[in-house]
């Protein structure tokens, strides 16, 4: 932060003094599929920016009030939603060149003054300062609804316009670096998926041998009789992860003695259909030495010591088992919301496996790609933390960007 200077705190103005607020438009399921695009809570996937191409459409009322139509420079907030972490999340509306409205679960703020840039307010929300105030006014971290009254009292940092420009420019540089890193991560993931297709689906090598899962793995039905308190859940994105980290609370029962106990390197099949995993996901316990999980999972471990466990980790991740599972799942029959797949049928699934030498090469290839993705992900998180910290200091006056005149 060379060149920055410490100064006294900056001035603040109540949000109601600089904006006009309006709740969004309520519509029913029968309204969907029309010609008017509408921004809903599901479109607040990240702070500030939004992709207009994938918005839902509705049939608007014949005489739709123009005040419901969004304009460039508008700020949109999540008013209420099942996910409390989204309450108060902000989108900055930019580059609007077609009619777009917003749902009843959102609040639109439109500036009534030119003294402050909407980009500055968006960054104020993105760095978490506004969210702290919203939580306090809403009665704590469990706030489930953002009212206009809470937004109206929100203190907004009021800087000279020249200093606003400098703060926005700095935030834009962070945003460009963050966006570029996100693109690199997505590109690396696409590369991994493409290589999985070539290795596991379109291979020409006929030396791969066919095995049943039951010939390579044995079921793990070890009960938790050691008092392990770590309960994991199977996530498509995060693998086997602590429930407290994934759900922000433990959803398992208080008595874990009936749960399975699995150890590092063992696999668990979550038979729930989830995003990207229509026939469930098989994940390996890699984060912890041991953990418990529900007996609704199918747990198993590799019994061939000469085979490479990492190879099977990537084989399962590729989705090549989907065709087999599709053929043996009982249509329309589900227990506990799970795919109705018998243990016998699961371990009867056939897979093709190459030599140990080739298993090692394939595993090493994907390990390198995963390592690169992990490094880029860590870098992305570091950028986001750094931007958040810098913006918090700049927008509270803890540090100030010196604004020089033309001569200087």
Short mmCIF file of C-alpha atoms in Angstrom, two decimals:
data_model
loop_
_atom_site.label_atom_id
_atom_site.label_comp_id
_atom_site.label_asym_id
_atom_site.label_seq_id
_atom_site.Cartn_x
_atom_site.Cartn_y
_atom_site.Cartn_z
CA UNK A 1 0.00 0.00 0.00
CA UNK A 2 2.86 2.34 -0.74
CA UNK A 3 1.61 5.83 -1.56
CA UNK A 4 -1.48 5.50 0.64
CA UNK A 5 -1.81 7.70 3.70
CA UNK A 6 -3.59 7.43 7.02
CA UNK A 7 -6.15 10.15 7.61
CA UNK A 8 -9.13 10.89 9.78
CA UNK A 9 -12.34 8.99 9.12
CA UNK A 10 -14.48 9.98 6.17
CA UNK A 11 -18.00 11.38 6.12
CA UNK A 12 -21.06 9.16 5.75
CA UNK A 13 -24.57 9.83 4.46
CA UNK A 14 -27.73 7.80 5.04
CA UNK A 15 -28.73 5.74 2.01
CA UNK A 16 -32.25 7.23 1.99
CA UNK A 17 -30.78 10.69 1.27
CA UNK A 18 -29.27 9.62 -2.06
CA UNK A 19 -31.53 6.87 -3.48
CA UNK A 20 -35.09 5.96 -4.37
CA UNK A 21 -36.03 2.40 -3.31
CA UNK A 22 -38.60 0.05 -4.84
CA UNK A 23 -39.44 -3.60 -4.22
CA UNK A 24 -39.56 -5.85 -7.27
CA UNK A 25 -42.37 -7.38 -9.26
CA UNK A 26 -44.22 -10.47 -8.01
CA UNK A 27 -45.26 -13.02 -10.63
CA UNK A 28 -46.66 -16.55 -10.71
CA UNK A 29 -45.41 -19.68 -12.44
CA UNK A 30 -48.01 -19.15 -15.16
CA UNK A 31 -46.29 -15.87 -16.05
CA UNK A 32 -43.03 -17.59 -16.97
CA UNK A 33 -41.79 -18.10 -20.49
CA UNK A 34 -42.69 -14.65 -21.81
CA UNK A 35 -40.63 -11.92 -23.42
CA UNK A 36 -39.57 -9.74 -20.47
CA UNK A 37 -36.34 -10.72 -18.74
CA UNK A 38 -36.39 -10.61 -14.96
CA UNK A 39 -33.60 -10.78 -12.37
CA UNK A 40 -34.38 -13.11 -9.48
CA UNK A 41 -32.54 -14.15 -6.34
CA UNK A 42 -30.98 -17.07 -8.20
CA UNK A 43 -29.07 -14.61 -10.39
CA UNK A 44 -27.08 -13.19 -7.45
CA UNK A 45 -24.36 -15.81 -7.82
CA UNK A 46 -21.60 -13.30 -7.19
CA UNK A 47 -21.28 -9.70 -6.11
CA UNK A 48 -21.67 -6.77 -8.49
CA UNK A 49 -21.75 -8.42 -11.95
CA UNK A 50 -24.49 -10.42 -13.68
CA UNK A 51 -24.96 -12.37 -16.91
CA UNK A 52 -28.08 -11.04 -18.65
CA UNK A 53 -28.15 -13.86 -21.23
CA UNK A 54 -29.47 -16.55 -18.87
CA UNK A 55 -32.22 -14.58 -17.14
CA UNK A 56 -35.71 -16.03 -16.74
CA UNK A 57 -38.49 -14.45 -18.80
CA UNK A 58 -42.07 -13.62 -17.80
CA UNK A 59 -45.26 -12.31 -19.36
CA UNK A 60 -45.50 -8.79 -17.93
CA UNK A 61 -48.76 -7.01 -17.12
CA UNK A 62 -50.18 -5.14 -20.11
CA UNK A 63 -49.43 -1.79 -18.46
CA UNK A 64 -46.21 -2.42 -16.59
CA UNK A 65 -45.16 0.54 -14.47
CA UNK A 66 -41.88 1.93 -15.94
CA UNK A 67 -40.53 2.16 -12.40
CA UNK A 68 -40.20 -1.63 -12.43
CA UNK A 69 -37.80 -1.47 -15.38
CA UNK A 70 -34.10 -1.39 -14.57
CA UNK A 71 -31.72 1.28 -15.79
CA UNK A 72 -27.96 1.53 -16.04
CA UNK A 73 -26.58 2.54 -12.66
CA UNK A 74 -29.35 0.90 -10.64
CA UNK A 75 -28.37 -1.19 -7.62
CA UNK A 76 -30.28 -4.39 -6.89
CA UNK A 77 -30.39 -6.16 -3.50
CA UNK A 78 -31.63 -9.53 -2.28
CA UNK A 79 -34.58 -8.79 0.01
CA UNK A 80 -35.50 -12.30 1.14
CA UNK A 81 -34.47 -15.83 0.26
CA UNK A 82 -34.02 -19.28 1.80
CA UNK A 83 -30.24 -18.76 1.81
CA UNK A 84 -29.65 -16.15 4.50
CA UNK A 85 -26.09 -15.56 3.29
CA UNK A 86 -27.54 -13.88 0.19
CA UNK A 87 -29.60 -11.32 2.13
CA UNK A 88 -28.29 -7.87 1.17
CA UNK A 89 -26.13 -9.08 -1.71
CA UNK A 90 -25.79 -6.35 -4.32
CA UNK A 91 -25.75 -6.27 -8.12
CA UNK A 92 -24.76 -3.22 -10.14
CA UNK A 93 -26.86 -2.91 -13.30
CA UNK A 94 -24.68 -1.94 -16.27
CA UNK A 95 -24.83 -2.22 -20.06
CA UNK A 96 -28.61 -2.68 -20.17
CA UNK A 97 -29.83 -2.48 -23.76
CA UNK A 98 -33.17 -4.32 -23.45
CA UNK A 99 -36.19 -4.31 -21.08
CA UNK A 100 -35.28 -6.00 -17.77
CA UNK A 101 -37.22 -6.05 -14.51
CA UNK A 102 -36.64 -7.64 -11.09
CA UNK A 103 -38.50 -10.08 -8.87
CA UNK A 104 -40.44 -9.36 -5.69
CA UNK A 105 -37.65 -10.85 -3.58
CA UNK A 106 -35.35 -7.97 -4.53
CA UNK A 107 -35.11 -4.23 -3.86
CA UNK A 108 -33.99 -1.70 -6.47
CA UNK A 109 -32.06 1.41 -5.44
CA UNK A 110 -31.78 4.28 -7.93
CA UNK A 111 -29.49 7.21 -7.18
CA UNK A 112 -31.11 10.63 -6.94
CA UNK A 113 -27.81 12.51 -6.92
CA UNK A 114 -24.72 12.74 -9.09
CA UNK A 115 -22.47 13.30 -6.07
CA UNK A 116 -21.69 9.61 -5.66
CA UNK A 117 -20.97 6.85 -8.17
CA UNK A 118 -23.05 3.64 -8.05
CA UNK A 119 -19.83 1.64 -8.53
CA UNK A 120 -18.59 2.91 -5.16
CA UNK A 121 -21.77 1.78 -3.40
CA UNK A 122 -21.54 -1.63 -5.08
CA UNK A 123 -17.99 -2.06 -3.82
CA UNK A 124 -19.09 -0.96 -0.35
CA UNK A 125 -21.53 -3.87 -0.30
CA UNK A 126 -19.07 -6.29 -1.88
CA UNK A 127 -16.42 -5.74 0.81
CA UNK A 128 -18.81 -6.69 3.62
CA UNK A 129 -19.09 -3.36 5.45
CA UNK A 130 -22.74 -2.84 4.55
CA UNK A 131 -23.58 -6.43 5.46
CA UNK A 132 -22.35 -5.90 9.02
CA UNK A 133 -24.76 -3.01 9.45
CA UNK A 134 -27.64 -5.01 7.91
CA UNK A 135 -27.02 -7.87 10.33
CA UNK A 136 -26.96 -5.57 13.34
CA UNK A 137 -30.15 -3.79 12.30
CA UNK A 138 -31.80 -7.10 11.40
CA UNK A 139 -31.22 -8.60 14.82
CA UNK A 140 -28.11 -10.66 14.17
CA UNK A 141 -26.65 -13.14 11.72
CA UNK A 142 -29.97 -14.97 11.26
CA UNK A 143 -31.66 -12.07 9.47
CA UNK A 144 -34.16 -13.52 6.98
CA UNK A 145 -35.54 -10.34 5.41
CA UNK A 146 -34.04 -7.04 4.27
CA UNK A 147 -36.54 -4.21 4.54
CA UNK A 148 -36.40 -0.83 2.89
CA UNK A 149 -36.25 0.71 6.37
CA UNK A 150 -32.96 -1.07 7.10
CA UNK A 151 -31.50 0.01 3.76
CA UNK A 152 -32.64 3.59 4.25
CA UNK A 153 -30.62 3.93 7.47
CA UNK A 154 -27.50 2.36 5.96
CA UNK A 155 -24.49 4.74 6.27
CA UNK A 156 -22.79 5.20 2.89
CA UNK A 157 -19.20 6.56 2.67
CA UNK A 158 -19.19 10.00 1.08
CA UNK A 159 -15.88 10.84 -0.64
CA UNK A 160 -14.91 13.64 -2.97
CA UNK A 161 -15.63 12.51 -6.54
CA UNK A 162 -11.94 12.58 -7.46
CA UNK A 163 -11.19 10.17 -4.62
CA UNK A 164 -14.18 8.02 -5.57
CA UNK A 165 -12.68 7.64 -9.04
CA UNK A 166 -9.37 6.46 -7.58
CA UNK A 167 -11.08 3.91 -5.32
CA UNK A 168 -13.20 2.60 -8.20
CA UNK A 169 -10.12 2.35 -10.44
CA UNK A 170 -8.30 0.33 -7.80
CA UNK A 171 -11.32 -1.94 -7.32
CA UNK A 172 -11.52 -2.42 -11.10
CA UNK A 173 -7.90 -3.57 -11.20
CA UNK A 174 -8.66 -6.14 -8.51
CA UNK A 175 -11.81 -7.19 -10.39
CA UNK A 176 -9.88 -7.67 -13.63
CA UNK A 177 -7.31 -9.86 -11.87
CA UNK A 178 -10.08 -11.85 -10.16
CA UNK A 179 -12.02 -12.32 -13.39
CA UNK A 180 -8.90 -13.44 -15.26
CA UNK A 181 -8.05 -15.96 -12.54
CA UNK A 182 -11.62 -17.32 -12.60
CA UNK A 183 -11.35 -17.76 -16.37
CA UNK A 184 -8.06 -19.64 -15.99
CA UNK A 185 -9.63 -21.97 -13.42
CA UNK A 186 -12.63 -22.65 -15.68
CA UNK A 187 -10.32 -23.30 -18.64
CA UNK A 188 -8.23 -25.74 -16.60
CA UNK A 189 -11.38 -27.56 -15.47
CA UNK A 190 -12.58 -27.81 -19.08
CA UNK A 191 -9.18 -29.23 -20.03
CA UNK A 192 -9.52 -31.83 -17.27
CA UNK A 193 -13.00 -32.80 -18.43
CA UNK A 194 -11.84 -33.08 -22.02
CA UNK A 195 -8.91 -35.31 -21.06
CA UNK A 196 -11.25 -37.48 -18.95
CA UNK A 197 -13.42 -37.99 -22.02
CA UNK A 198 -10.43 -39.09 -24.07
CA UNK A 199 -8.94 -41.33 -21.38
CA UNK A 200 -12.07 -43.04 -20.08
CA UNK A 201 -14.65 -42.78 -22.89
CA UNK A 202 -12.92 -42.65 -26.31
CA UNK A 203 -9.75 -44.67 -25.67
CA UNK A 204 -8.59 -47.02 -28.45
CA UNK A 205 -6.37 -49.26 -26.30
CA UNK A 206 -7.90 -52.76 -26.15
CA UNK A 207 -5.56 -53.96 -23.42
CA UNK A 208 -7.82 -52.59 -20.68
CA UNK A 209 -9.43 -55.41 -18.73
CA UNK A 210 -13.06 -55.50 -17.58
CA UNK A 211 -13.75 -56.00 -13.87
CA UNK A 212 -16.80 -55.89 -11.68
CA UNK A 213 -16.58 -53.33 -8.88
CA UNK A 214 -17.00 -56.19 -6.44
CA UNK A 215 -13.78 -57.80 -7.74
CA UNK A 216 -11.77 -54.65 -6.98
CA UNK A 217 -13.54 -53.18 -3.95
CA UNK A 218 -15.16 -54.47 -0.81
CA UNK A 219 -17.99 -52.85 1.06
CA UNK A 220 -17.22 -50.98 4.29
CA UNK A 221 -19.89 -51.39 6.97
CA UNK A 222 -17.68 -50.49 9.93
CA UNK A 223 -19.84 -48.86 12.63
CA UNK A 224 -18.72 -45.88 14.67
CA UNK A 225 -17.88 -47.61 17.95
CA UNK A 226 -14.88 -45.36 18.66
CA UNK A 227 -16.86 -42.17 19.36
CA UNK A 228 -15.83 -40.23 16.24
CA UNK A 229 -17.73 -36.91 16.22
CA UNK A 230 -16.75 -35.74 12.72
CA UNK A 231 -19.73 -36.17 10.36
CA UNK A 232 -19.15 -35.66 6.64
CA UNK A 233 -21.54 -35.21 3.76
CA UNK A 234 -20.95 -36.03 0.10
CA UNK A 235 -20.82 -32.90 -2.06
CA UNK A 236 -20.36 -32.96 -5.81
CA UNK A 237 -18.07 -29.92 -5.69
CA UNK A 238 -16.27 -30.39 -2.37
CA UNK A 239 -16.19 -34.18 -1.96
CA UNK A 240 -16.56 -35.65 1.53
CA UNK A 241 -16.65 -32.56 3.72
CA UNK A 242 -17.48 -31.74 7.34
CA UNK A 243 -21.21 -31.01 7.65
CA UNK A 244 -20.48 -27.97 9.81
CA UNK A 245 -18.38 -26.49 7.04
CA UNK A 246 -20.85 -27.34 4.29
CA UNK A 247 -24.17 -26.52 6.02
CA UNK A 248 -22.80 -24.12 8.68
CA UNK A 249 -24.21 -26.59 11.22
CA UNK A 250 -24.34 -30.30 11.91
CA UNK A 251 -27.48 -31.92 10.52
CA UNK A 252 -26.73 -35.45 11.76
CA UNK A 253 -28.39 -36.98 14.81
CA UNK A 254 -26.80 -36.60 18.23
CA UNK A 255 -26.15 -40.34 18.53
CA UNK A 256 -23.54 -41.35 15.93
CA UNK A 257 -23.01 -44.93 17.04
CA UNK A 258 -25.14 -46.26 14.18
CA UNK A 259 -23.22 -44.30 11.54
CA UNK A 260 -20.55 -45.76 9.30
CA UNK A 261 -16.93 -45.00 10.17
CA UNK A 262 -14.69 -44.66 7.14
CA UNK A 263 -10.97 -44.01 7.01
CA UNK A 264 -8.74 -41.89 4.81
CA UNK A 265 -8.56 -43.31 1.28
CA UNK A 266 -11.90 -45.12 1.43
CA UNK A 267 -14.76 -44.24 -0.92
CA UNK A 268 -18.41 -43.35 -0.35
CA UNK A 269 -21.22 -43.26 -2.91
CA UNK A 270 -23.87 -40.57 -2.36
CA UNK A 271 -26.89 -41.92 -4.21
CA UNK A 272 -28.60 -38.51 -4.33
CA UNK A 273 -28.94 -36.84 -7.70
CA UNK A 274 -27.18 -33.47 -7.61
CA UNK A 275 -25.93 -30.77 -9.96
CA UNK A 276 -23.42 -32.31 -12.36
CA UNK A 277 -24.05 -35.77 -10.89
CA UNK A 278 -27.47 -37.02 -12.09
CA UNK A 279 -26.74 -40.55 -10.81
CA UNK A 280 -24.98 -39.62 -7.58
CA UNK A 281 -21.34 -39.01 -6.78
CA UNK A 282 -18.53 -41.25 -5.58
CA UNK A 283 -15.99 -39.40 -3.47
CA UNK A 284 -12.93 -40.44 -1.47
CA UNK A 285 -12.14 -39.37 2.08
CA UNK A 286 -9.03 -37.22 1.63
CA UNK A 287 -9.45 -34.36 4.11
CA UNK A 288 -9.56 -36.34 7.35
CA UNK A 289 -8.03 -39.48 8.85
CA UNK A 290 -11.47 -40.79 9.81
CA UNK A 291 -15.06 -39.61 9.67
CA UNK A 292 -18.62 -40.83 10.10
CA UNK A 293 -21.45 -40.66 7.62
CA UNK A 294 -25.01 -41.87 7.22
CA UNK A 295 -25.71 -45.54 6.49
CA UNK A 296 -27.60 -44.34 3.41
CA UNK A 297 -24.18 -44.06 1.72
CA UNK A 298 -22.51 -47.03 0.06
CA UNK A 299 -18.96 -47.16 1.45
CA UNK A 300 -16.17 -49.28 0.00
CA UNK A 301 -12.39 -49.63 -0.22
CA UNK A 302 -9.90 -50.88 -2.79
CA UNK A 303 -8.71 -54.45 -2.12
CA UNK A 304 -6.11 -54.63 -4.86
CA UNK A 305 -2.97 -53.26 -3.20
CA UNK A 306 -1.15 -53.13 -6.54
CA UNK A 307 -3.78 -50.87 -8.12
CA UNK A 308 -3.67 -47.05 -7.97
CA UNK A 309 -6.43 -45.55 -5.83
CA UNK A 310 -6.02 -42.14 -7.49
CA UNK A 311 -6.76 -43.70 -10.89
CA UNK A 312 -10.15 -44.88 -9.62
CA UNK A 313 -10.79 -41.50 -8.00
CA UNK A 314 -10.58 -39.89 -11.47
CA UNK A 315 -12.41 -42.76 -13.17
CA UNK A 316 -15.39 -42.26 -10.84
CA UNK A 317 -15.17 -38.47 -11.28
CA UNK A 318 -15.41 -38.85 -15.07
CA UNK A 319 -19.01 -40.09 -14.83
CA UNK A 320 -18.34 -43.24 -16.81
CA UNK A 321 -20.45 -45.25 -14.33
CA UNK A 322 -23.56 -43.24 -15.21
CA UNK A 323 -24.57 -45.47 -18.10
CA UNK A 324 -24.35 -48.59 -15.97
CA UNK A 325 -26.22 -47.00 -13.06
CA UNK A 326 -28.93 -45.70 -15.40
CA UNK A 327 -29.55 -49.25 -16.58
CA UNK A 328 -30.05 -50.69 -13.10
CA UNK A 329 -31.82 -47.89 -11.22
CA UNK A 330 -35.52 -48.64 -10.69
CA UNK A 331 -37.43 -45.87 -12.42
CA UNK A 332 -39.64 -43.79 -10.13
CA UNK A 333 -38.72 -45.74 -7.01
CA UNK A 334 -36.74 -43.79 -4.45
CA UNK A 335 -36.01 -44.35 -0.79
CA UNK A 336 -35.19 -41.30 1.34
CA UNK A 337 -34.88 -39.32 -1.90
CA UNK A 338 -32.06 -41.61 -3.07
CA UNK A 339 -31.64 -43.52 -6.32
CA UNK A 340 -33.10 -46.98 -5.73
CA UNK A 341 -29.99 -49.01 -6.45
CA UNK A 342 -29.33 -52.32 -4.70
CA UNK A 343 -25.93 -53.07 -3.18
CA UNK A 344 -25.67 -56.21 -5.31
CA UNK A 345 -26.30 -54.30 -8.52
CA UNK A 346 -23.87 -51.55 -7.52
CA UNK A 347 -20.97 -53.92 -6.96
CA UNK A 348 -21.92 -55.73 -10.16
CA UNK A 349 -21.15 -52.64 -12.26
CA UNK A 350 -18.44 -53.33 -14.82
CA UNK A 351 -15.49 -51.01 -15.45
CA UNK A 352 -12.46 -51.19 -17.74
CA UNK A 353 -9.05 -50.91 -16.06
CA UNK A 354 -5.60 -50.60 -17.70
CA UNK A 355 -2.26 -51.91 -16.51
CA UNK A 356 -0.82 -50.60 -13.25
CA UNK A 357 1.79 -48.68 -15.24
CA UNK A 358 -0.87 -46.85 -17.22
CA UNK A 359 -2.98 -46.32 -14.08
CA UNK A 360 -0.01 -44.48 -12.55
CA UNK A 361 0.46 -42.32 -15.66
CA UNK A 362 -3.22 -41.38 -15.82
CA UNK A 363 -3.35 -40.61 -12.09
CA UNK A 364 -0.19 -38.46 -12.31
CA UNK A 365 -1.62 -36.51 -15.25
CA UNK A 366 -4.80 -35.57 -13.42
CA UNK A 367 -2.97 -34.92 -10.14
CA UNK A 368 -0.86 -32.28 -11.91
CA UNK A 369 -3.98 -30.62 -13.34
CA UNK A 370 -5.69 -30.71 -9.93
CA UNK A 371 -2.61 -29.18 -8.33
CA UNK A 372 -2.68 -26.33 -10.86
CA UNK A 373 -6.38 -25.77 -10.22
CA UNK A 374 -5.78 -25.76 -6.46
CA UNK A 375 -2.96 -23.22 -6.78
CA UNK A 376 -5.09 -20.94 -8.96
CA UNK A 377 -8.00 -21.32 -6.52
CA UNK A 378 -5.78 -20.36 -3.58
CA UNK A 379 -4.51 -17.36 -5.56
CA UNK A 380 -8.11 -16.36 -6.34
CA UNK A 381 -9.08 -16.51 -2.67
CA UNK A 382 -6.00 -14.47 -1.75
CA UNK A 383 -6.95 -11.80 -4.32
CA UNK A 384 -10.50 -11.68 -3.00
CA UNK A 385 -9.31 -11.36 0.61
CA UNK A 386 -6.83 -8.66 -0.31
CA UNK A 387 -9.40 -6.67 -2.25
CA UNK A 388 -11.90 -7.02 0.58
CA UNK A 389 -9.38 -5.78 3.15
CA UNK A 390 -8.18 -2.86 1.05
CA UNK A 391 -11.72 -1.74 0.20
CA UNK A 392 -12.75 -1.89 3.86
CA UNK A 393 -9.85 0.38 4.81
CA UNK A 394 -10.48 2.80 1.95
CA UNK A 395 -14.23 3.01 2.56
CA UNK A 396 -13.91 3.63 6.30
CA UNK A 397 -11.12 6.19 6.00
CA UNK A 398 -8.50 4.00 7.70
CA UNK A 399 -6.35 4.72 4.66
CA UNK A 400 -6.85 7.24 1.89
CA UNK A 401 -5.65 7.44 -1.70
CA UNK A 402 -3.87 10.76 -2.26
CA UNK A 403 -5.54 12.74 -5.05
CA UNK A 404 -3.06 15.06 -6.76
CA UNK A 405 -3.92 18.10 -8.82
CA UNK A 406 -2.83 18.37 -12.47
CA UNK A 407 0.30 20.35 -11.70
CA UNK A 408 1.46 17.85 -9.11
#
